[in-house]
XYZ file of C-alpha atoms in Angstrom:
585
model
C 6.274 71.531 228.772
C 6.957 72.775 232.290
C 5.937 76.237 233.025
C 9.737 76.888 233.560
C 10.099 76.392 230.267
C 7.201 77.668 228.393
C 4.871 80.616 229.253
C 3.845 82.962 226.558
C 4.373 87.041 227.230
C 2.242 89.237 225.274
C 3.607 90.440 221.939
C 3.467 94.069 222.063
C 5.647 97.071 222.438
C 6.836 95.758 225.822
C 8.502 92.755 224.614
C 9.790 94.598 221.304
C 11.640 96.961 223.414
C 12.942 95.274 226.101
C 14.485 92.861 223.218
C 15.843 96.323 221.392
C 16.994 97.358 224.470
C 18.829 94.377 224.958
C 20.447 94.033 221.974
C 22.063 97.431 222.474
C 23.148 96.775 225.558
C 24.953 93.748 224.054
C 26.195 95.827 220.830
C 27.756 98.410 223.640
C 29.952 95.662 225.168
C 31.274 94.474 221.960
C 29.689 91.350 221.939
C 26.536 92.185 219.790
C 24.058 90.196 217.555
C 25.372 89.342 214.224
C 24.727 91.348 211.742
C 21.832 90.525 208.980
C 22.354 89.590 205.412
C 21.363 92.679 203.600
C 17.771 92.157 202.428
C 17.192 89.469 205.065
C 14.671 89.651 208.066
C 14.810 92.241 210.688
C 15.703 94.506 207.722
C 12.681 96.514 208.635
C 10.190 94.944 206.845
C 8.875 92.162 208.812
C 6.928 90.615 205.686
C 9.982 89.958 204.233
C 11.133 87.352 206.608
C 8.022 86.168 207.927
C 6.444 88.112 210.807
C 6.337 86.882 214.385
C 3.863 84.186 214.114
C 1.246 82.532 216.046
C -1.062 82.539 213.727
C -3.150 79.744 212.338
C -0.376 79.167 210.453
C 3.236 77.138 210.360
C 4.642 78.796 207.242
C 6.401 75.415 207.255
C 8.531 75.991 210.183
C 10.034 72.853 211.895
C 8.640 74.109 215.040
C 5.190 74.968 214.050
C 6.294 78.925 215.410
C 6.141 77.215 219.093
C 7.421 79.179 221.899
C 11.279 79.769 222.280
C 13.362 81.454 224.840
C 13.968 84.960 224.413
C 17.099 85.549 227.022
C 20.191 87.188 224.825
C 23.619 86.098 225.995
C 25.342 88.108 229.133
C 27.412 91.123 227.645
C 31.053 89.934 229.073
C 32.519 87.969 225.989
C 32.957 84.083 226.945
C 36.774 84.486 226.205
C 39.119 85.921 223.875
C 38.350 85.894 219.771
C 39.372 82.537 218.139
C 39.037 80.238 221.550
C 37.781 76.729 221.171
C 35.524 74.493 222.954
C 38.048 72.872 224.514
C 38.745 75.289 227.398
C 38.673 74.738 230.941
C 35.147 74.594 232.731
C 35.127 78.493 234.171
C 34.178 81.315 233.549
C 30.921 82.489 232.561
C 28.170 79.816 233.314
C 26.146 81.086 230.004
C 28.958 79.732 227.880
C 29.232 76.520 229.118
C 27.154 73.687 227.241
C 27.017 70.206 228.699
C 28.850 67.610 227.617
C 26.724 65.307 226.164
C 24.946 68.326 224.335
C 27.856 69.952 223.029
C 29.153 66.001 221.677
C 25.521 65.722 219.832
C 26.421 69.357 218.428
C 29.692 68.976 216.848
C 28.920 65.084 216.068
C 26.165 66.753 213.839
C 28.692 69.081 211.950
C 30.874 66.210 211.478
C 27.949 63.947 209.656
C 26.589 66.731 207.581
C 30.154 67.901 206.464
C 30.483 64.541 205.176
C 27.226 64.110 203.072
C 26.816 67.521 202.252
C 30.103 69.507 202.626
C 28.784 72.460 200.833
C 26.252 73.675 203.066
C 29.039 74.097 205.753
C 26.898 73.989 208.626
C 28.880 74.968 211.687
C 27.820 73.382 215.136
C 27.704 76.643 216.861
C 24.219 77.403 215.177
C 22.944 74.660 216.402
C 24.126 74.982 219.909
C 22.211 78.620 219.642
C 19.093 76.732 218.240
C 19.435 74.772 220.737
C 20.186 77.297 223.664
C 16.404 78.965 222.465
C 14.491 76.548 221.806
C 15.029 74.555 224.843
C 17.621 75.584 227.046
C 20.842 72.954 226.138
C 18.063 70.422 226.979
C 16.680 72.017 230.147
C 20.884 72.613 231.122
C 21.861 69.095 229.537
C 19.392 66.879 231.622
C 19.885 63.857 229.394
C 20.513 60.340 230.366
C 23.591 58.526 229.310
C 22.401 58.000 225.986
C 21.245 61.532 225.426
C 17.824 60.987 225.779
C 16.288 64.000 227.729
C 14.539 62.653 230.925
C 11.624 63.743 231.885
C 10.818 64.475 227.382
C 10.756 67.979 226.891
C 7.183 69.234 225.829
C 6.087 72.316 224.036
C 2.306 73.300 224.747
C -0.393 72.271 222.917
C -0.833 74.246 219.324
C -4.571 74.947 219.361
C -4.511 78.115 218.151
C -4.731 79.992 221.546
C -2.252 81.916 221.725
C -0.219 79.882 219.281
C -0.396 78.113 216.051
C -3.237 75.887 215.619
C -2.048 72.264 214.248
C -4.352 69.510 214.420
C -2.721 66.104 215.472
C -0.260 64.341 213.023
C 1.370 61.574 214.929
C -1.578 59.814 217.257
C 0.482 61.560 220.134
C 3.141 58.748 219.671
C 5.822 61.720 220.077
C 4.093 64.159 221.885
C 1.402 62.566 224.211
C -1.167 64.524 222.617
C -3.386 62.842 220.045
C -5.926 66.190 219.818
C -3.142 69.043 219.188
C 0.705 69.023 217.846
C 3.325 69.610 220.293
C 6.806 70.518 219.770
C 9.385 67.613 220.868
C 12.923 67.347 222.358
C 15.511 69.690 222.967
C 15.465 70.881 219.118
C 11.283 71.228 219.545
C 10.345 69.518 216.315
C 6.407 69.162 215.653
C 5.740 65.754 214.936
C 5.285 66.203 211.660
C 8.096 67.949 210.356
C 10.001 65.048 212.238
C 7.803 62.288 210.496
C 10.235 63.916 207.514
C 13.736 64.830 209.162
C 13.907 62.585 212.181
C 17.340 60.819 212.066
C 18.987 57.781 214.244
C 22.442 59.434 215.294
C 23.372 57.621 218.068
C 22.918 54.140 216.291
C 20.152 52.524 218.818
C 17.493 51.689 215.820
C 15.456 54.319 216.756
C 14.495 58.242 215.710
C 13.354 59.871 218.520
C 13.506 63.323 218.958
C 13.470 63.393 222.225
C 17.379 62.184 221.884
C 19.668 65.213 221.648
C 22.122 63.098 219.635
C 18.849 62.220 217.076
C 17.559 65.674 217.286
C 21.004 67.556 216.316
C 21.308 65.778 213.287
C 17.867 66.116 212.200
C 17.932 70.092 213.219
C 21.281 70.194 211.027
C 19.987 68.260 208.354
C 16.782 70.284 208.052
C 19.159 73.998 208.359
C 20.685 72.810 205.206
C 17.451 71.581 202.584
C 17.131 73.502 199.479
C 20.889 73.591 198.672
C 21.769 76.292 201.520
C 25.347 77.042 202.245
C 25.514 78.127 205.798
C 28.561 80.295 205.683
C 27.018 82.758 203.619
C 24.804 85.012 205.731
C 21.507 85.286 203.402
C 21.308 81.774 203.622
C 21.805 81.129 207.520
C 19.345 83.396 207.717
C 16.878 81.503 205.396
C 17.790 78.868 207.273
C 16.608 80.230 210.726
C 13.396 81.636 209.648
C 12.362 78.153 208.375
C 12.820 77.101 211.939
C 10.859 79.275 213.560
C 9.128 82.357 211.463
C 10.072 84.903 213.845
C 12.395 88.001 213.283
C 12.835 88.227 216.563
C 13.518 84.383 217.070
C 15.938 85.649 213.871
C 17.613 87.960 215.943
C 17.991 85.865 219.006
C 19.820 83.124 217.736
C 22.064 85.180 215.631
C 22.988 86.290 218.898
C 24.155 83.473 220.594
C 25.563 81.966 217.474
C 27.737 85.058 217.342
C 28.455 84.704 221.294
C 29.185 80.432 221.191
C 31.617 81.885 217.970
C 33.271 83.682 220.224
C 34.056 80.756 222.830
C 32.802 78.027 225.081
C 33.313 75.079 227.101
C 32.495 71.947 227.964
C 30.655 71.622 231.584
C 28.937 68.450 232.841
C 25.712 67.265 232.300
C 22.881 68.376 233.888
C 24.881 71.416 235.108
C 23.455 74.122 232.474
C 21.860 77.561 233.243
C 18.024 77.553 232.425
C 16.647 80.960 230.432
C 13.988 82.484 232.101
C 11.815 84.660 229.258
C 10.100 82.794 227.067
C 8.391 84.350 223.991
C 4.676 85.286 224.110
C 3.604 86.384 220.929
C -0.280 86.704 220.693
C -2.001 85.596 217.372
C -2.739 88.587 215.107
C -6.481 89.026 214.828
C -8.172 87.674 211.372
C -10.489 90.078 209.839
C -13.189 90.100 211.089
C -12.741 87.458 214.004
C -11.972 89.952 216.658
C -9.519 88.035 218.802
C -10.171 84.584 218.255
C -7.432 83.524 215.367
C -9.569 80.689 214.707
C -12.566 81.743 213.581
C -13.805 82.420 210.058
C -14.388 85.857 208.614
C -17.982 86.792 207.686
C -18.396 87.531 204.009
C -18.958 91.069 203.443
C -21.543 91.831 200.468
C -20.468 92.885 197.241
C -20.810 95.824 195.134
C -21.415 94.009 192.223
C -24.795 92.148 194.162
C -28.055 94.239 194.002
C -28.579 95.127 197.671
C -25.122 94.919 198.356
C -23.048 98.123 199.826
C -18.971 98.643 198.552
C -16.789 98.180 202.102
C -15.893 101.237 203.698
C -12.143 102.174 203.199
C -9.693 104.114 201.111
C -11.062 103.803 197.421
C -8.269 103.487 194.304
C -7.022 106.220 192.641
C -9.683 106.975 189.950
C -12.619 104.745 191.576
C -14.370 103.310 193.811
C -13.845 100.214 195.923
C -11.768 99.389 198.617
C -8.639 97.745 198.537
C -7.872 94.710 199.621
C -4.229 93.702 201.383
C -1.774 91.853 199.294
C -2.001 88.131 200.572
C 1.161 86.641 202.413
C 3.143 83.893 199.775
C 3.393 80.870 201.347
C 6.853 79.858 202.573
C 7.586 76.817 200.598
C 8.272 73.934 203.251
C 12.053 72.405 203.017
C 12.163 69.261 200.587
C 12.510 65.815 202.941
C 16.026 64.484 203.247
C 15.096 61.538 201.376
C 14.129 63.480 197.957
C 17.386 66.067 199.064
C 20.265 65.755 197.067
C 22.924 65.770 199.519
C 26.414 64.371 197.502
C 27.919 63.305 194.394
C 30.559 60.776 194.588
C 33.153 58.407 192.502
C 31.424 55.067 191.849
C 34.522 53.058 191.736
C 35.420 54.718 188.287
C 40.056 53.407 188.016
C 42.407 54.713 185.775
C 41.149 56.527 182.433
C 44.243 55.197 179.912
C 43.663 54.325 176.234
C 45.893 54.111 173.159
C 45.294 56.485 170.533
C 42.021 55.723 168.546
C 41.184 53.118 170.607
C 38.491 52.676 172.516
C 38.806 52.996 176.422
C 37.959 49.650 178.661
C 37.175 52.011 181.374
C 33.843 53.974 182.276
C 32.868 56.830 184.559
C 30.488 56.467 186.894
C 29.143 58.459 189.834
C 27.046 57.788 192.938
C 24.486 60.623 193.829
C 23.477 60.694 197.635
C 20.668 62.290 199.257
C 20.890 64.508 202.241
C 20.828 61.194 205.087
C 23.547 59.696 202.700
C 21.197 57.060 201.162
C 21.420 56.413 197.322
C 19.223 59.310 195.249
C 17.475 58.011 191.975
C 16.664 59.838 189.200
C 19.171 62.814 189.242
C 20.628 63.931 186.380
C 24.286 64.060 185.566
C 26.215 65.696 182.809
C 29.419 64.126 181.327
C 31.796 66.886 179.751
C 34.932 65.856 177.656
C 37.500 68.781 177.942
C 41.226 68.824 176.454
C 42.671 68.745 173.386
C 43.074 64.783 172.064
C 40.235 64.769 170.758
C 38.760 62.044 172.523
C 34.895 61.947 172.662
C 32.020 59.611 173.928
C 30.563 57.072 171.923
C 28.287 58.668 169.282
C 30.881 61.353 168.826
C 29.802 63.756 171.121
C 31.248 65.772 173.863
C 28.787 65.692 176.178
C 25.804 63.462 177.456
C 23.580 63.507 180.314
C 22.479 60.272 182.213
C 19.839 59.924 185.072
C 20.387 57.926 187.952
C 19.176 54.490 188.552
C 17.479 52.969 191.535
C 21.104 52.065 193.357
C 21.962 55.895 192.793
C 24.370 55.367 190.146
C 24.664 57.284 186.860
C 27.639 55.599 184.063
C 28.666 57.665 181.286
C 29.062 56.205 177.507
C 31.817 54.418 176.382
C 34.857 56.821 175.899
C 36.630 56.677 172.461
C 40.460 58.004 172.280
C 41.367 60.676 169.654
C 44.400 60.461 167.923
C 46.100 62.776 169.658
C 48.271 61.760 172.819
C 48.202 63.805 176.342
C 45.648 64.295 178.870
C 42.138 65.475 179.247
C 39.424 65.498 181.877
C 35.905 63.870 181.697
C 33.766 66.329 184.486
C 30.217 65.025 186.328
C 27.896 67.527 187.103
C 24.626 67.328 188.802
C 22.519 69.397 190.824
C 20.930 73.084 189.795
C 21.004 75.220 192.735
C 24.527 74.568 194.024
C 25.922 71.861 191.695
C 28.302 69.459 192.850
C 31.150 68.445 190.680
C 33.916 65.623 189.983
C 36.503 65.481 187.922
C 38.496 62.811 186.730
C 41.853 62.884 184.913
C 42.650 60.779 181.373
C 45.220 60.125 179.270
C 45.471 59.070 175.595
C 48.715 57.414 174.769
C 50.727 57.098 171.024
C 50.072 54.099 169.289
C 52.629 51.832 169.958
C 54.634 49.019 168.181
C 56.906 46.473 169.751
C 58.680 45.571 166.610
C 59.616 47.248 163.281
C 61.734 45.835 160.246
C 62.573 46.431 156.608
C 60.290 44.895 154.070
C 63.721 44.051 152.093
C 67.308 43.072 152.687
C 68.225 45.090 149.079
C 71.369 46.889 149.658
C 71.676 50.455 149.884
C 73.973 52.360 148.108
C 74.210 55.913 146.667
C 77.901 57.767 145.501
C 78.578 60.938 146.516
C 76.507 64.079 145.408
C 73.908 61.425 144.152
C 70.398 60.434 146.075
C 69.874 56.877 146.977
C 67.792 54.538 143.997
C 66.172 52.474 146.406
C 63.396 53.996 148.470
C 63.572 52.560 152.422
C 60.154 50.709 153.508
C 59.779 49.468 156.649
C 57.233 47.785 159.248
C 55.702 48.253 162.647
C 53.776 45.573 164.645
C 52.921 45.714 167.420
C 52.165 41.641 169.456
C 52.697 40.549 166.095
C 49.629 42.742 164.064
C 50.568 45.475 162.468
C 50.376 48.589 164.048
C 48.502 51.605 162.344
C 49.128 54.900 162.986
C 52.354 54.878 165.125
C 54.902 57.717 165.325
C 58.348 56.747 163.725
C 61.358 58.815 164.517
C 64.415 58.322 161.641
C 67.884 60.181 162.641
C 71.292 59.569 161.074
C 73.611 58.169 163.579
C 76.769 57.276 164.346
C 76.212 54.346 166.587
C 73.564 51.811 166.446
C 72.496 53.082 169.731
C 71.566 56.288 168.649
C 73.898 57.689 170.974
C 75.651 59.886 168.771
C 73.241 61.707 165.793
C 75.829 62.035 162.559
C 76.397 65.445 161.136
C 77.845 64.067 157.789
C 76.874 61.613 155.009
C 73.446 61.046 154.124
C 70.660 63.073 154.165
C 66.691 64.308 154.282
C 65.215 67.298 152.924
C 62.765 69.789 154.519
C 59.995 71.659 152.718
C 62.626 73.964 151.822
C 65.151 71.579 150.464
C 67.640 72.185 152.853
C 69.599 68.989 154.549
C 68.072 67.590 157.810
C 69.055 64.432 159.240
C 66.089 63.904 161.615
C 62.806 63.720 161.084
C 59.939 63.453 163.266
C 56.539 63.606 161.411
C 56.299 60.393 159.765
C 53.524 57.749 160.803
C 52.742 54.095 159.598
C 49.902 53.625 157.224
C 46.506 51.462 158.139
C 49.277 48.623 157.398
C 51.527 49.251 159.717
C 54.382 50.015 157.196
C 56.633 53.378 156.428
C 58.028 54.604 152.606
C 60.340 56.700 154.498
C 61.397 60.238 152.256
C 64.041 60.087 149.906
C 67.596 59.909 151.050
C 70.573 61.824 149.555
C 74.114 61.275 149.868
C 76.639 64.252 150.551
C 80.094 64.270 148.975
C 81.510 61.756 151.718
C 82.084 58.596 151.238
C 81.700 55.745 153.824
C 79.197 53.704 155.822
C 76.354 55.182 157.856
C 73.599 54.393 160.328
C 69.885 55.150 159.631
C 68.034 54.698 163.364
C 64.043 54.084 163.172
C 62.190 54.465 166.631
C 58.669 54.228 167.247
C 56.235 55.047 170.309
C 56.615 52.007 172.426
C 60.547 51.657 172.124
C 61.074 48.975 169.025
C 63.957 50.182 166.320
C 65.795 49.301 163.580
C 69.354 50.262 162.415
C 69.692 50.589 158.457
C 72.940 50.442 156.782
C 73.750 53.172 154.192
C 76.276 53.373 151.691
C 78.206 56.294 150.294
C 80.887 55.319 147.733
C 81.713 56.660 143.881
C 81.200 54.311 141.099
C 84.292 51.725 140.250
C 86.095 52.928 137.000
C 85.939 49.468 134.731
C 89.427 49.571 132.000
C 88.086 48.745 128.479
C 89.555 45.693 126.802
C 91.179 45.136 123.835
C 88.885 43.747 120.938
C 90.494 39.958 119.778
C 92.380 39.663 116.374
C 89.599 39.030 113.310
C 90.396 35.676 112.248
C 89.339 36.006 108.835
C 92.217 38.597 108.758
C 95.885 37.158 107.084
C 98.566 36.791 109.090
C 101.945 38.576 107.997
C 103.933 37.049 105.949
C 106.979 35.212 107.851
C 110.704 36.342 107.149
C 112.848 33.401 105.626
């Protein structure tokens, strides 16, 4: 890369204080560096976030640890709290990004919001990525494509100085086809682009050279392993495994917190270039002396006959030295491809079904990974929740199902419970921050269209006395008859049910006191009713027995209250062996 752009400074107590200093200076005029996540890097331990690196070693950072630029923002606050991008081009020139830039930036945010919503990547950290690593694209010197013209370079990573990475790509992205360079305006090494690289501006081609490309592959890659990007542990995860530097840490948390505070939009090409780049030197190997690339001699051992114990603080109790606890290796972000990114409705309508029956309808879900591209093999869990009773075939309440190759995952067969009202069927599926859907049911009554008396007998009762005849009746329902459906019987005054009668004949409750409505009873596997017994009160007359069931079919039933007619007995005929009276002359 130009030498305007990249020149290495010593890493030493000269470039760790002039950043402290710095970042004072900013703290004092209330616009400081964002505070850490407890625990993260910069906490004090520099092991725990990965020390400044140049090294022989990438600790799987997208950059390969390549040089960045070290310039804080200036310590006047863009404009006041809460300000958008949208102002005016004026003010300070630091807070202006160009325009094609700043598009690529918040086209980014929009993408990722839409196939991964919960990492909530906003596109102010990239815009201070973006700012250190390359300057807005050397001050938004991009064609009108957003292709950066001349491409921007990093220096060769041969372990001088910097990390040593052998050639990945045949210099097809960097021109270099002995050593890795970083690429573009987000500085990618070729090989952690090989993995991320995106097409965002729709030409057919991933080339990181393209700030449009390179945004959405930086935003992407901020957001593997499940990170959510509002919390602060995480963004700082995220950082470090772009460039393993707690001061890099520190310096983008800086101008993330100052583009937060307000920017604008300034043409093209227009942009101020930083002017300190980073210089950390590689920390000596033991023995190697300086040269980070060379291999340590083997010392002799103890345990060898000849051999001498190395010199250095021996353990507590015996002899030896000690030797440093080795560095874990920072496990590199999982490809886009193989990252679950969403979880989505795969066409699944309306969840209806009558009571016990089975539902025609299915659930089904479409898992995503992080580019928005089907993602096979992930596994989903089904849950049944409410209170009908309903359950997936096999009578259980929940299954899990693994994606296929199209990304989709269907659940079993539902099968209603007898019980009418709602419930939801959830899909769940990912470990580290699960994603979730949730889709509303309903089980409806059993229904029947039609319902009759088995018999035209007549129904009578006198008063005080309980009807003879027991009432039967009938539900169908599209001319089959209709199990299970809820029948409502009320005494009535009208054969519309208008007007419910308070006289004349009667139910009994468990207690045996008169009700004249009941609402419990249910057709048999036949479809047909025996309704209760019925008993007639001391007045006399003609009532109205109403039958409703679920699905609106009724029948009106004629009952009769009136006493027994009183029959005169006759007189018994003369015996006509008996002899008439004897007639008077």
């Amino acid at each position: 890369m130009a030498a305007h752009i990249r020149r290495r400074l010593r890493k030493g107590a000269t470039t760790t204080a002039v950043a402290a200093a710095a970042v004072a200076a900013l703290a004092a005029s209330q616009a400081p560096a964002a505070t850490l996540a407890d625990g993260s890097a910069g906490s004090g331990d520099p092991k725990a976030a990965g020390e400044d690196t140049a090294s022989g070693e990438t600790d799987g950072a997208a950059t390969g640890n390549s040089p960045y630029y070290t310039d804080l923002p200036p310590l006047v606050t863009p404009d006041k709290p809460g300000s958008s991008s949208n102002l005016p081009a004026a003010g300070s020139a630091e807070a202006g990004i160009p325009a094609s830039v700043l598009a690529a930036y918040k086209q980014a945010e929009r993408t990722v919001a839409t196939t991964d919503p919960s990492c909530r990547l906003p596109w102010q950290l990239l815009a201070a990525i973006g700012k250190v690593e390359s300057g807005q694209a050397r001050g938004g010197r991009v064609d009108a494509n957003g292709t950066a013209s001349p491409r921007i370079l990093g220096p060769a990573l041969n372990g001088q100085g910097f990390a040593l990475i052998k050639d990945t790509d045949g210099g097809a992205y960097d021109g270099d086809a002995v050593h890795d360079r970083a690429v573009g305006p987000m500085q990618f090494i070729p090989s952690t682009w090989a993995s991320w690289g995106q097409d965002a501006n729709g030409d057919g081609r991933k080339d990181p050279n393209n700030i449009y490309d390179a945004a959405l592959a930086a935003g992407r890659y901020l957001c593997a392993n499940d990170r959510d990007l509002a919390l602060a542990a995480d963004l700082d995860q995220a950082v470090l495994s772009y460039n393993r530097s707690t001061e890099y840490l520190r310096t983008v948390r800086s101008w993330y917190s100052y583009y937060q505070r307000g920017t604008h939009e300034i043409p093209d090409g227009t942009g101020t270039l930083p002017s300190i780049p980073s210089t950390p030197t590689p920390s000596p190997r033991p023995g190697t002396g300086s040269d980070p690339s060379a291999t340590p001699s083997p010392k002799p051992s103890p345990d060898k006959p000849g051999g001498k114990p190395s010199p250095g603080p021996s353990k507590p109790g015996g002899g030896g030295s000690t030797s440093p606890t080795p560095k874990p290796p920072t496990p590199k972000p999982t490809p886009p491809s193989a990252t679950f990114g969403s979880l989505e409705n795969a066409g699944t309508g309306p969840l209806r079904a009558t009571a016990g029956q089975e539902f025609d309808e299915r659930v089904s879900v479409l898992a995503r990974n992080a580019v928005g591209a089907p993602l096979a093999k992930v596994p989903v869990t089904f849950t049944v929740t409410g209170g009908t009773g309903t359950l997936f075939a096999g009578g259980k309440k929940t299954v899990t199902v693994r994606t296929g190759a199209d990304g989709t995952a269907t659940a079993p067969k539902l099968q209603a419970g007898e019980k009418a009202g709602e419930f939801t069927v959830t899909a769940v599926a990912g470990t580290v921050r699960p994603r979730t859907l949730t889709y509303a049911a309903t089980v409806t009554a059993r229904q029947a269209d039609a319902i009759a008396r088995t018999d035209e007998k007549a129904l009578v009762a006198a008063p005080g006395e309980k009807f003879a005849d027991a009432v039967t009746v009938k539900a169908t329902y599209k001319d089959a008859a209709a199990a299970g459906v809820a029948v409502t019987a009320t005494m009535v005054k009208d054969r519309l049910g208008v007007i419910d009668n308070d006289k004349g004949p009667y139910f009994k409750d468990a207690d045996g006191k008169p009700v004249r409505t009941l609402t419990t009873l249910t057709t048999d596997a036949d479809g047909q009713l025996r309704l209760p017994e019925i008993f007639a009160d001391d007045n006399e007359g003609t009532y109205l027995l109403r039958l409703t069931t679920e699905g609106g079919a009724s029948v009106v039933i004629e009952l009769t209250v009136k006493a027994p007619e009183e029959t005169t007995p006759e007189e018994p005929a003369p015996d006509a062996t008996e002899t008439p009276a004897a007639t008077k002359p």
